Rosetta silent file (secondary structure, phi, psi, omega in degrees, C-alpha in Angstrom):
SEQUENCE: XXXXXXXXXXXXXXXXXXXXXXXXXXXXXXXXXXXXXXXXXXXXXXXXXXXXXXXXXXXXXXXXXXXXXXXXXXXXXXXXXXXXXXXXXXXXXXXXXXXXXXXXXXXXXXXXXXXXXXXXXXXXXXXXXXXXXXXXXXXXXXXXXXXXXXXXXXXXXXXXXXXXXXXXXXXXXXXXXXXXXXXXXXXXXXXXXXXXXXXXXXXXXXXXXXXXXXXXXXXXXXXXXXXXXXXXXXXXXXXXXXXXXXXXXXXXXXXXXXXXXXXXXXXXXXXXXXXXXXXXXXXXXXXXXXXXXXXXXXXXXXXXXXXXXXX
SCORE:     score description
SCORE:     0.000 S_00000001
   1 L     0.000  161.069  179.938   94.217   91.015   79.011 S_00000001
   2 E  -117.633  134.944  175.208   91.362   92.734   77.072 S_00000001
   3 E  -125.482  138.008  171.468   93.024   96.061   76.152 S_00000001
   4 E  -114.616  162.054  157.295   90.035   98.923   74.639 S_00000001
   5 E  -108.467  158.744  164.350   90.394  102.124   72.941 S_00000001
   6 E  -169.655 -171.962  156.480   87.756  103.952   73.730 S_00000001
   7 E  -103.123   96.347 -112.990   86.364  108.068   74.754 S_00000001
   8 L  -163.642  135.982 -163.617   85.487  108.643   77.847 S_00000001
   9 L    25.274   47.905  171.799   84.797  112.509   79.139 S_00000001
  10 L    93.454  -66.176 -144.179   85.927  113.789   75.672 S_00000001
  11 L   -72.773  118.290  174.823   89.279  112.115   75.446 S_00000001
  12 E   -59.304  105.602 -171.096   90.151  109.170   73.364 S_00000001
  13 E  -129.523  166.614  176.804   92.127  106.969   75.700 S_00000001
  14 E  -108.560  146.677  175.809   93.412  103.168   75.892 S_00000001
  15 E  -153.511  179.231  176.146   92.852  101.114   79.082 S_00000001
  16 E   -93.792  144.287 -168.134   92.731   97.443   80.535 S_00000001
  17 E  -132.468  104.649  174.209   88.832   96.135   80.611 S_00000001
  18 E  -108.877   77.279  160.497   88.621   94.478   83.949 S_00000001
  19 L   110.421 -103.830 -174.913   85.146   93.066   84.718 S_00000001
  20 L  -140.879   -1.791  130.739   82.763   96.120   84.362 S_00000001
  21 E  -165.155 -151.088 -143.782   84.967   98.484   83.950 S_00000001
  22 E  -129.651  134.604 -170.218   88.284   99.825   82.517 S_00000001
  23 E   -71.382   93.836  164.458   91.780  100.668   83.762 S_00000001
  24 E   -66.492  139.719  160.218   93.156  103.753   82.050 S_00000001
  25 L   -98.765  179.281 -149.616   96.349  103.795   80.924 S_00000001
  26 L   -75.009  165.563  168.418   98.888  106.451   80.553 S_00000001
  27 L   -74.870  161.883 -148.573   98.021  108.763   77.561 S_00000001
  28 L    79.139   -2.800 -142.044  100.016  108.201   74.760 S_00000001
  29 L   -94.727  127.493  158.891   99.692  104.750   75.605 S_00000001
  30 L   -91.305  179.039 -175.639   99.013  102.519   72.028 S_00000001
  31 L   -49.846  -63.281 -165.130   96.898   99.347   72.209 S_00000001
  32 H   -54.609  -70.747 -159.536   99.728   97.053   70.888 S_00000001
  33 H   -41.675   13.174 -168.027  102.567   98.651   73.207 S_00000001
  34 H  -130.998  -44.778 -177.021   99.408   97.772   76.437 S_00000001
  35 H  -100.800   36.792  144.915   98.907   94.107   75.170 S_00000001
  36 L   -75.398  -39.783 -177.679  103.030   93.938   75.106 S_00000001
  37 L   119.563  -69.460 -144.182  102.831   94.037   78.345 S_00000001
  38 L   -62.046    2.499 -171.230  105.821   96.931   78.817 S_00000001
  39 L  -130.398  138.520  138.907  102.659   99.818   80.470 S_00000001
  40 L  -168.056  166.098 -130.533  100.791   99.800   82.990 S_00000001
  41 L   -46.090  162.748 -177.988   97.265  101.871   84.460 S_00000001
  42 L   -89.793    7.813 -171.050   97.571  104.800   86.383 S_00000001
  43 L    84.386  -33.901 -172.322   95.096  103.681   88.646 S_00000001
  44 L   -84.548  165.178 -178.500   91.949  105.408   87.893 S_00000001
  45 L  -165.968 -170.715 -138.238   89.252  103.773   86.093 S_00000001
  46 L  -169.374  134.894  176.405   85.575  104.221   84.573 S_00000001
  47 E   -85.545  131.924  160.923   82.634  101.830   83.937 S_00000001
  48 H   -12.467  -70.160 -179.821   82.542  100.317   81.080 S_00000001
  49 H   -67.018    5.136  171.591   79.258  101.346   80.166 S_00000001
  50 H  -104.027  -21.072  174.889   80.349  105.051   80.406 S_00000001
  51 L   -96.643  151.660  179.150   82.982  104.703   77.794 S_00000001
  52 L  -105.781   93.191 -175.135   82.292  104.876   73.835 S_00000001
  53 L   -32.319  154.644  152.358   84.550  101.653   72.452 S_00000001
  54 L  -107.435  169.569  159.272   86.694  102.137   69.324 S_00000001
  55 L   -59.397  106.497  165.742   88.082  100.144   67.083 S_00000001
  56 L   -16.095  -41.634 -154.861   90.870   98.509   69.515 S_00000001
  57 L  -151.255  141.131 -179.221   93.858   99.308   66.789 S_00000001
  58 L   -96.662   92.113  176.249   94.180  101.923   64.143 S_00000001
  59 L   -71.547  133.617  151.405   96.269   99.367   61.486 S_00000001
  60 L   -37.389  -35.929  164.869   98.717  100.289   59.191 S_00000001
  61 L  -149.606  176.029  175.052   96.924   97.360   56.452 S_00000001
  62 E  -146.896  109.457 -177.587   94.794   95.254   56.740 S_00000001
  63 E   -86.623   86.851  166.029   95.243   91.761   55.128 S_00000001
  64 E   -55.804   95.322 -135.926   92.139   89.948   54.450 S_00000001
  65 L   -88.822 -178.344  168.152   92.595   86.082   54.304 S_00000001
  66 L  -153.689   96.660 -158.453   89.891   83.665   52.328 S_00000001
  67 L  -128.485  -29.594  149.347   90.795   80.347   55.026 S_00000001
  68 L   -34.228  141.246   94.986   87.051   78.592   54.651 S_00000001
  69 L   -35.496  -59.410 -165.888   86.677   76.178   52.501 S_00000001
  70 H   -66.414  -43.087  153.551   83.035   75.913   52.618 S_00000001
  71 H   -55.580  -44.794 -167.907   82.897   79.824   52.081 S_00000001
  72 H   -67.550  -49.885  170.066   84.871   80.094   48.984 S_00000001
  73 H   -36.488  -59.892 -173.118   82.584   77.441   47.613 S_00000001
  74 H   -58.008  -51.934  169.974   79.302   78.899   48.620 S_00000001
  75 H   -40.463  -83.498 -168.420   80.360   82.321   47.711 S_00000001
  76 H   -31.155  -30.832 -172.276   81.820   81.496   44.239 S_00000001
  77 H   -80.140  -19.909 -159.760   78.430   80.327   43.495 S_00000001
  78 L  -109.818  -86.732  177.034   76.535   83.526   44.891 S_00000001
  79 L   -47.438  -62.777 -177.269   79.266   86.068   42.702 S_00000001
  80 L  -113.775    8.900 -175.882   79.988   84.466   39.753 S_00000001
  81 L   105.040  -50.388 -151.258   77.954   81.288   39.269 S_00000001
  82 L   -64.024  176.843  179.185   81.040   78.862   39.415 S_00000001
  83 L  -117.997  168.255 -179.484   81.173   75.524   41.330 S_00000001
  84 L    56.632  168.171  164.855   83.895   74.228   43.696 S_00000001
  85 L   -55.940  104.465  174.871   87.201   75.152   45.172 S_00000001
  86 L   -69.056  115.337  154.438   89.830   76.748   42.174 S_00000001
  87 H    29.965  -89.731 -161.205   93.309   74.474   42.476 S_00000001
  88 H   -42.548  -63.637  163.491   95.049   77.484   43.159 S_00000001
  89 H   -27.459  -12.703  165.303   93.203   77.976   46.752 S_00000001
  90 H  -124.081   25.248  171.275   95.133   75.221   48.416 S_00000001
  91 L   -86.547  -24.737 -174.350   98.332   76.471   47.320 S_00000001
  92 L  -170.701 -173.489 -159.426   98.826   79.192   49.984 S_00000001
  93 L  -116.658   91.919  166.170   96.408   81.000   52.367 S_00000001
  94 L   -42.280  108.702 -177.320   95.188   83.951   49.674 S_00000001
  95 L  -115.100  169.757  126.354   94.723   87.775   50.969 S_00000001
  96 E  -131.191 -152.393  175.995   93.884   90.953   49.788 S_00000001
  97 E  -101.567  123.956  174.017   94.451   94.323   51.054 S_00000001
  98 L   -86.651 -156.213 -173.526   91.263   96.160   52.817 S_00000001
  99 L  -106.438  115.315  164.784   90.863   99.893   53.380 S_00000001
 100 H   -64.456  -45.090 -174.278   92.239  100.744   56.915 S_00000001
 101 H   -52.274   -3.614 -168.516   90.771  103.907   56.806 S_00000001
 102 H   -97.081   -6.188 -173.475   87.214  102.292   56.272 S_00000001
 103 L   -86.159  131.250 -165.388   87.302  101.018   60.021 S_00000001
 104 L  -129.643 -160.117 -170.381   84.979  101.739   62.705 S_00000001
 105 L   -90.878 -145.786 -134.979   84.115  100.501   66.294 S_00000001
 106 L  -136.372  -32.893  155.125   82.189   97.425   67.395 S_00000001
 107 L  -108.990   22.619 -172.549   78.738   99.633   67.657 S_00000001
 108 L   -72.284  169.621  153.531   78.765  102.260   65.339 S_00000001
 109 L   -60.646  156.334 -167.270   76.593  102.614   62.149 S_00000001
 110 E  -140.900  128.420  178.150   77.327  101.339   59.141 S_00000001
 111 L   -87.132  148.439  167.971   76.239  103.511   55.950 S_00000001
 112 L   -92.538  149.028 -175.376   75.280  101.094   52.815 S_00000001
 113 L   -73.039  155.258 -163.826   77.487  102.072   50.227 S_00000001
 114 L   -48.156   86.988  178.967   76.943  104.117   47.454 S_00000001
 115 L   126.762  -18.723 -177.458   75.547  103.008   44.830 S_00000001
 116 L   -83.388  151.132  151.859   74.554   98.700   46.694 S_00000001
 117 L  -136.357    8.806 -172.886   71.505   97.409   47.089 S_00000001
 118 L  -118.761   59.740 -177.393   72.913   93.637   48.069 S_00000001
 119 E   -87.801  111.191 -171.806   74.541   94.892   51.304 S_00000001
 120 E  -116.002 -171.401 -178.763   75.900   91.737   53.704 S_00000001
 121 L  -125.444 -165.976  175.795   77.936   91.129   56.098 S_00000001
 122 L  -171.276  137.347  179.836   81.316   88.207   57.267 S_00000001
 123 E  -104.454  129.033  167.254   82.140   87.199   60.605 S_00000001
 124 E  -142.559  166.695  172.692   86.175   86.713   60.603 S_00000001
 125 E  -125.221  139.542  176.917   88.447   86.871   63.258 S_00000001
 126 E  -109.625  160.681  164.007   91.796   88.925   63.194 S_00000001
 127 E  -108.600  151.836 -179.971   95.119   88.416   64.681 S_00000001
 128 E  -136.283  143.501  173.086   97.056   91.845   65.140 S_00000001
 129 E  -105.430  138.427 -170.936  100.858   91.927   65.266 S_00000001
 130 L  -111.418    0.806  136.240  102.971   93.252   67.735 S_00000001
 131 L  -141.158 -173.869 -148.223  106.280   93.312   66.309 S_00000001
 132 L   -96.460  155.527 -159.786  107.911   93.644   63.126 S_00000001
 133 L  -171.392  134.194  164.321  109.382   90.662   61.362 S_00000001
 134 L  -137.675  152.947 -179.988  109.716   89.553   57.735 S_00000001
 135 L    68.401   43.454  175.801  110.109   85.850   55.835 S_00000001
 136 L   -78.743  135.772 -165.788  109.059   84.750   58.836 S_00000001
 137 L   -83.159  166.551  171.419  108.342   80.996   59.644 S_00000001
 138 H   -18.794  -72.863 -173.420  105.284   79.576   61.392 S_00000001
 139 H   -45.529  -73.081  162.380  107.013   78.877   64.273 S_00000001
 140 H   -14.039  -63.568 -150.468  108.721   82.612   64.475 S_00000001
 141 H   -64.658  -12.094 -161.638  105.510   84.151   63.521 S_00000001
 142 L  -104.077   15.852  170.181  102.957   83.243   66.695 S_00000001
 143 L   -92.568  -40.836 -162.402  105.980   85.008   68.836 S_00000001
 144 L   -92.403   -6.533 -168.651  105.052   88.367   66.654 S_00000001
 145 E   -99.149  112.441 -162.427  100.951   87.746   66.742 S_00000001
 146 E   -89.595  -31.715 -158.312  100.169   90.366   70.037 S_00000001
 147 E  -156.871  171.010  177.152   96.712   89.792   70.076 S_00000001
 148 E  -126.587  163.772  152.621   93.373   88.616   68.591 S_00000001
 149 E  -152.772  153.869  167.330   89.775   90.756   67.635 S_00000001
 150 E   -68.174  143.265  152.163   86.570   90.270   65.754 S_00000001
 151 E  -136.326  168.984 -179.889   86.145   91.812   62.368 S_00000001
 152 E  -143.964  113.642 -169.085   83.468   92.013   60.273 S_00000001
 153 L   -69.136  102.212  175.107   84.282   92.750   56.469 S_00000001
 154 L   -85.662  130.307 -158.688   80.938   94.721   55.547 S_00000001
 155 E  -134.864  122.767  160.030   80.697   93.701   51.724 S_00000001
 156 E   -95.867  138.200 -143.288   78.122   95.132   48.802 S_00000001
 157 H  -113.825  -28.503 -179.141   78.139   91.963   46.879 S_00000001
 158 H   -70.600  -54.651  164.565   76.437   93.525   43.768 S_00000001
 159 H   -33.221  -63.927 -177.989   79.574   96.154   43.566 S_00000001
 160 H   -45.579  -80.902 -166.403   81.914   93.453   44.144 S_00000001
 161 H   -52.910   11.812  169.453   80.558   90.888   41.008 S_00000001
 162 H  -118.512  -37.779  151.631   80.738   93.090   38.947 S_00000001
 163 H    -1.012  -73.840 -171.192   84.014   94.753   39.682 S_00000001
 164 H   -50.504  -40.148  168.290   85.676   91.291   40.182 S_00000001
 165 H   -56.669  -14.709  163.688   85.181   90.763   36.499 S_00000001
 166 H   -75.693  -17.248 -176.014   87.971   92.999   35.612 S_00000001
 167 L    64.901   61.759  168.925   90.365   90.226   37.243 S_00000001
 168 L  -166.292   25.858  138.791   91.677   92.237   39.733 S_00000001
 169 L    92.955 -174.542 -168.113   90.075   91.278   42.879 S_00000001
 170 L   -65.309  173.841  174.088   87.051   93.438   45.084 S_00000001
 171 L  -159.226 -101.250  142.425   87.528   96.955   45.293 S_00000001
 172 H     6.075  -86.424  172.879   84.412   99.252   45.702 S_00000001
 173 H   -50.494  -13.284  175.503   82.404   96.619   47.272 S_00000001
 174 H   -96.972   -0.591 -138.051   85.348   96.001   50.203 S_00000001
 175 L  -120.902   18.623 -179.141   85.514   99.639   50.787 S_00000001
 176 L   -98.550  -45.761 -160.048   82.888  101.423   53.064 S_00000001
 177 L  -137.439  147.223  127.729   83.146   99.433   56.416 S_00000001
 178 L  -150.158  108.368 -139.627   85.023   97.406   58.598 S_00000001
 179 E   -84.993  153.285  148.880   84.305   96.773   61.795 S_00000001
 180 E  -122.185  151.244  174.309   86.708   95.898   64.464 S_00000001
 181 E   163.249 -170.196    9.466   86.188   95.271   68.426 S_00000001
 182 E  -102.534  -28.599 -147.001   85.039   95.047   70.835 S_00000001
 183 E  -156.923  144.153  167.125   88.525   94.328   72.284 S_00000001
 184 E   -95.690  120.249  172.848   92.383   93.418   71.574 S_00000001
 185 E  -133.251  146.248  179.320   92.597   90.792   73.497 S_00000001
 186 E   -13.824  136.020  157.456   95.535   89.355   74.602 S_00000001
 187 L   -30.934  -88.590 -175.603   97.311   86.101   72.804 S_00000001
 188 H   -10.656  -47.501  166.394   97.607   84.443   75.774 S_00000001
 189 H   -64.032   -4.713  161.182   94.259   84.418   76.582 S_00000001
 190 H  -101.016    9.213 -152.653   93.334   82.209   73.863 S_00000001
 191 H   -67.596  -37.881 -160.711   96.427   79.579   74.100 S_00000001
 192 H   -52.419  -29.341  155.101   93.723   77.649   76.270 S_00000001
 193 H   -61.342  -22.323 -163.574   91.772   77.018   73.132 S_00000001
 194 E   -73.186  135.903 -171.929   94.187   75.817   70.830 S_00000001
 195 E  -112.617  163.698  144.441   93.776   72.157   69.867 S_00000001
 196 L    25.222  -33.658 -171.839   96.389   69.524   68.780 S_00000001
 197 L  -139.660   42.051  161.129   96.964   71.194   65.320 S_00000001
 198 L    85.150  -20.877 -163.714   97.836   74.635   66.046 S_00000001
 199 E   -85.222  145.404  173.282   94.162   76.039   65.223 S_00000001
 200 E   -75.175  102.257  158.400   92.093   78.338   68.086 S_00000001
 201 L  -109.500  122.881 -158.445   88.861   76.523   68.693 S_00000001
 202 L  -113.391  126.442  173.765   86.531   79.389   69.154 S_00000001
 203 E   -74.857  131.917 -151.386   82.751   78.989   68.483 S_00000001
 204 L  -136.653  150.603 -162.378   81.826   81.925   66.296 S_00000001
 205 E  -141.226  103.374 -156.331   78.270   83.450   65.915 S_00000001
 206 E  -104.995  137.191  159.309   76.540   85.403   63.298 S_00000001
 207 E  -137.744  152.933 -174.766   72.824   87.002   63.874 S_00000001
 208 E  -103.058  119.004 -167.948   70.285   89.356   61.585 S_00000001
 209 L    62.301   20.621 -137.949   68.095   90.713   64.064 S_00000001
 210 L    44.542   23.567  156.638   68.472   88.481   66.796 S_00000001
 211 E  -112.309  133.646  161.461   68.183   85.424   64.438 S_00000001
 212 E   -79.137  141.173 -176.722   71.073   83.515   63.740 S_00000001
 213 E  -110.356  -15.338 -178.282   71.839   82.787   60.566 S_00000001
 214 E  -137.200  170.207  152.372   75.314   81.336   60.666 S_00000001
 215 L  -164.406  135.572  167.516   77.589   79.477   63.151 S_00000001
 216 L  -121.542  169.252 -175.685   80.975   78.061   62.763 S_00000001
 217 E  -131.455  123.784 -177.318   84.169   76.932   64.829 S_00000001
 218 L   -85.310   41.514  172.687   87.350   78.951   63.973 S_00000001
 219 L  -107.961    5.512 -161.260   89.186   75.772   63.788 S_00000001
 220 L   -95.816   -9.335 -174.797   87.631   74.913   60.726 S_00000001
 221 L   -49.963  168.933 -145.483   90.690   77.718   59.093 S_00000001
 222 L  -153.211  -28.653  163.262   92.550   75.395   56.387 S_00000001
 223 L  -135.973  147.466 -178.061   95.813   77.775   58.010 S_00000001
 224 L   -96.676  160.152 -179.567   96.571   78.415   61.319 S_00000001
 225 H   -53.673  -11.972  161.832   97.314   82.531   61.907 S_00000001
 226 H   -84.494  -26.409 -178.929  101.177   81.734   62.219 S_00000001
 227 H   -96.934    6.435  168.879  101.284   80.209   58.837 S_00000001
 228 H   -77.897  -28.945 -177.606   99.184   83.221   57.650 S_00000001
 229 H   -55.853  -78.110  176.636  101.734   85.285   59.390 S_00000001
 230 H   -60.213  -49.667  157.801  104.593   83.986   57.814 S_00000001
 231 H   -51.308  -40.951  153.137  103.107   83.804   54.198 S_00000001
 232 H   -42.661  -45.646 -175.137  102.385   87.815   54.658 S_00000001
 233 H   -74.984  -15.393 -168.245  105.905   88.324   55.917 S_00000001
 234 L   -36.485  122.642  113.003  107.201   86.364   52.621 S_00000001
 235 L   103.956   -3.128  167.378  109.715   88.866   50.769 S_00000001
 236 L  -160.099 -131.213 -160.898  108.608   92.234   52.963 S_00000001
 237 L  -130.635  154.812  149.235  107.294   93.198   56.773 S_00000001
 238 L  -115.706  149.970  174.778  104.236   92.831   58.991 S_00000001
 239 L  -144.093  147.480 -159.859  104.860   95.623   61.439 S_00000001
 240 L   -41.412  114.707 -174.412  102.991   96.411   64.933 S_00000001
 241 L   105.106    0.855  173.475   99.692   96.844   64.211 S_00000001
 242 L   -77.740  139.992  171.388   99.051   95.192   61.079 S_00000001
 243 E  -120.553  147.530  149.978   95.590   92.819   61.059 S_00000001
 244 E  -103.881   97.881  168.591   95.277   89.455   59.666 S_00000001
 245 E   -80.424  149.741 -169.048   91.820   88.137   59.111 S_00000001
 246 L   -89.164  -18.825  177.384   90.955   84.612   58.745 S_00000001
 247 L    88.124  165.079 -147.393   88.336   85.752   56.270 S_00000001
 248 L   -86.008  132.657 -155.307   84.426   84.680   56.740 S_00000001
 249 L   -74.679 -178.571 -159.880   84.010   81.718   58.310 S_00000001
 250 L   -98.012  170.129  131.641   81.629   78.704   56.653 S_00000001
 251 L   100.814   44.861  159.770   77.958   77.516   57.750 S_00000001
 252 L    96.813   27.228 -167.910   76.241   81.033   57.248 S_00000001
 253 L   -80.693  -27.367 -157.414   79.316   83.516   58.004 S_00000001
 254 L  -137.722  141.123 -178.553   77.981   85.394   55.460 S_00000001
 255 H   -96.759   -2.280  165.928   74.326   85.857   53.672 S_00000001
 256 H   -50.031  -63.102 -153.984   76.566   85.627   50.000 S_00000001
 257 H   -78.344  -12.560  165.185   77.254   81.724   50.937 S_00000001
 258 H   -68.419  -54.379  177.494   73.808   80.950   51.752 S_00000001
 259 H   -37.524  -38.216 -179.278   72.692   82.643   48.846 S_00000001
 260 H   -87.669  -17.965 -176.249   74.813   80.616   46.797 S_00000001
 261 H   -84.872  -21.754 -176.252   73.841   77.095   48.735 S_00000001
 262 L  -107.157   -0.409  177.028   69.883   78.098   48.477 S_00000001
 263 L    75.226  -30.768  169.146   69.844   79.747   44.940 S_00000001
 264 L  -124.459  177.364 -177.576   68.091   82.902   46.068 S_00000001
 265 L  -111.236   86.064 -170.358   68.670   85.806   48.262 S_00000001
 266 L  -159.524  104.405   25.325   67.169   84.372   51.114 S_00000001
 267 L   -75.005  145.766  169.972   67.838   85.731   54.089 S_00000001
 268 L   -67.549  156.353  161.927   67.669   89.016   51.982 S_00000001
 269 L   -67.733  157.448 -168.481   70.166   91.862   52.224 S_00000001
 270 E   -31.440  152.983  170.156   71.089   94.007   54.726 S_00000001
 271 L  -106.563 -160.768  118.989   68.743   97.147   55.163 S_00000001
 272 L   -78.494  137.797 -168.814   68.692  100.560   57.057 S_00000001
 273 L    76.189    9.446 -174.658   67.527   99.275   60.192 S_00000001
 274 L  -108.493  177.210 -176.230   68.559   96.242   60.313 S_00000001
 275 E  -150.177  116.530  168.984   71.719   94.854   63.173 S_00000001
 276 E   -55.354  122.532  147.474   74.481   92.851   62.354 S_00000001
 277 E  -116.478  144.520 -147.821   75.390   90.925   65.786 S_00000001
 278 E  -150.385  129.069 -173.090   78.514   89.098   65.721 S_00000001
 279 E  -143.428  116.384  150.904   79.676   87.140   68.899 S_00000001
 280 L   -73.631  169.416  112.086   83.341   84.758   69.200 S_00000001
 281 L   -19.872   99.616  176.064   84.433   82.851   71.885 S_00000001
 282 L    84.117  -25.964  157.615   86.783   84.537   74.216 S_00000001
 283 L   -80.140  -35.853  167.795   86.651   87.497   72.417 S_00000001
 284 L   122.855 -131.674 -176.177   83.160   89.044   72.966 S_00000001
 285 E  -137.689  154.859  170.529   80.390   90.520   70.804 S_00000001
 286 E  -116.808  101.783 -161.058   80.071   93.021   68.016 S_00000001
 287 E  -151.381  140.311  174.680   76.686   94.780   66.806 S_00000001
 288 E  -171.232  125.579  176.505   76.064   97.570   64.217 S_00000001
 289 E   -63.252  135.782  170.338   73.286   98.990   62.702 S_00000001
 290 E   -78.411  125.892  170.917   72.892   99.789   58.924 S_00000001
 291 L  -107.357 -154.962  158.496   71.699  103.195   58.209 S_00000001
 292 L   -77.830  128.944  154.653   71.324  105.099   54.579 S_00000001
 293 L   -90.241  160.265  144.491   74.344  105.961   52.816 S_00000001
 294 L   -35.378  132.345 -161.366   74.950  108.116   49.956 S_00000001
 295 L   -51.878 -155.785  149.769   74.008  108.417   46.827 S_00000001
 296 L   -98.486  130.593  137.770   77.182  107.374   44.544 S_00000001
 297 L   -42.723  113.719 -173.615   79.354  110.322   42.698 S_00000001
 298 L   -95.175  139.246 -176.300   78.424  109.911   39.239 S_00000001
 299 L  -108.788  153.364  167.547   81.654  109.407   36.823 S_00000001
 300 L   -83.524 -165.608 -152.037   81.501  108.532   32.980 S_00000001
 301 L  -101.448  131.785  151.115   81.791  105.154   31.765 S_00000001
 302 L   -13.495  113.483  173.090   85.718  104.554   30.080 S_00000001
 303 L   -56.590  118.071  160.976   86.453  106.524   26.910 S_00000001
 304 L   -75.887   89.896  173.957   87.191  103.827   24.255 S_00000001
 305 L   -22.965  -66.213  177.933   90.304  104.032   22.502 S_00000001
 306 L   125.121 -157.154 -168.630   89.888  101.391   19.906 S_00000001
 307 L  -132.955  148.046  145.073   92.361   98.543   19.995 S_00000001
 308 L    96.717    3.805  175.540   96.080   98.268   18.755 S_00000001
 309 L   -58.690  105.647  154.785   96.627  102.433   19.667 S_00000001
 310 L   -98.819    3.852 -153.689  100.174  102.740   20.949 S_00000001
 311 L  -151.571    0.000    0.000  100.915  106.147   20.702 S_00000001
């Protein structure tokens, strides 16, 4: 099933997306508890194109994965200069936590953030969990994965490198946007993809204007979304409604990793006016314009103590 949220004569409602158009479901109804299975429409329905999409799922977190190789290279080289893969990166499948509250639908605007002028964008794919489970193993965990959606981590890359230099991971620069959408759609509906070694291979599609600039295969992940699943659950909970992102895929997922494989800022960054379009396999498309954001709220710089003050 494709399950949407969406607004439709004033009312924010969830339905089944059949075709061209969508199956309400009862009100009250969430996303997850509709791709569980356990609800289902009241009968009436709505064309598609008459409804305003949402973000499928309001999450509780949002864990952001870094599962590329070829991105973390390209990147590192783009933020901070460095070359290669660090060790540490093949020890375990690395997240951090985004801003749920930063999330918006699958066409909405996207303000550039205060204070960027290097705004880009990263085609990922999420998994969203439908129930709650901790220390969970691979195997366990793709029982607890309800569903799949696009996201697209909107990232100011100038905020971030400089941030990141405190050694304590983005913060600012993750924190304006993130899109999710156009749909939760069902597990199930990808098992047909899955090849030989657990991974979803989904052809994944980034464009600036209606050129593409990236393409990838999300099989190219380094973890499949059950062993991301299970390293998340390590030692606490994912609970219904939590996302897992594979984090931006390689081969142009991002204008950061070109930037770092070409040396320049070429394609440049994101504008006002410019449209993100972001299309998976089996899941559907994603497109949102950049407008003007706000200036930044100016703060002073850190009072300086001196060194060796304890008291």
């Amino acid at each position: 099933m494709r399950i949407a949220t969406y607004v439709h004569e004033g009312r924010r409602r969830c339905g089944v997306v059949e075709d061209t158009v969508v199956r309400h479901l009862p009100d009250g109804t969430s996303p997850v508890e509709a791709a569980l299975g356990g609800v289902r429409p009241v009968g009436a329905t709505a064309p598609l194109a008459e409804v305003r999409l949402l973000a499928p799922v309001t999450p509780p977190s949002i864990r952001d994965f870094v599962t590329f190789e070829e991105h973390v290279e390209g990147v590192r080289r783009s933020i901070d200069g460095s070359g290669g893969v660090p060790d540490a990166w093949y020890d375990a499948p690395t997240f951090y936590f985004s801003n749920p509250h930063a999330v918006i639908g699958p066409y909405d605007d996207v303000p550039v953030p205060p204070g960027s002028r290097a705004l880009d964008f990263e085609l990922e794919v999420a998994a969203v969990i439908g129930r709650e489970g901790r220390d969970l193993t691979p195997e366990q965990a793709r029982d607890h994965i309800v569903g799949y959606t696009i996201l697209n981590d909107w990232s100011a890359r100038d905020l971030q490198s400089r941030e990141m230099q405190v050694g304590l991971g983005p913060c600012k620069g993750k924190d304006t946007a993130a899109t999710l959408g156009p749909y939760l759609v069902t597990a199930d509906e990808l098992e047909p993809y899955r090849d030989a070694e657990g991974f979803l291979r989904l052809t994944l599609t980034a464009e600036v204007n209606g050129v593409t600039v990236g393409e990838d295969l999300l099989s190219h992940m380094s973890w499949t979304f059950e062993e991301m699943v299970g390293y998340a659950s390590r030692g606490t909970r994912v609970v219904p409604g939590d996302v897992l992102a594979s984090g931006t895929c390689g081969n142009g997922g991002c204008l950061a990793e070109l930037w770092g494989v070409r040396g320049e800022q070429s394609p440049p960054p994101l504008a006002p006016g410019d449209t993100v379009t972001l299309t998976v396999e089996g899941l559907g498309t994603v497109a949102n314009t950049v407008v003007p954001g706000p200036g930044p709220v100016r703060l002073p710089a850190a009072r300086r103590r001196g060194r060796g003050i304890t008291g």
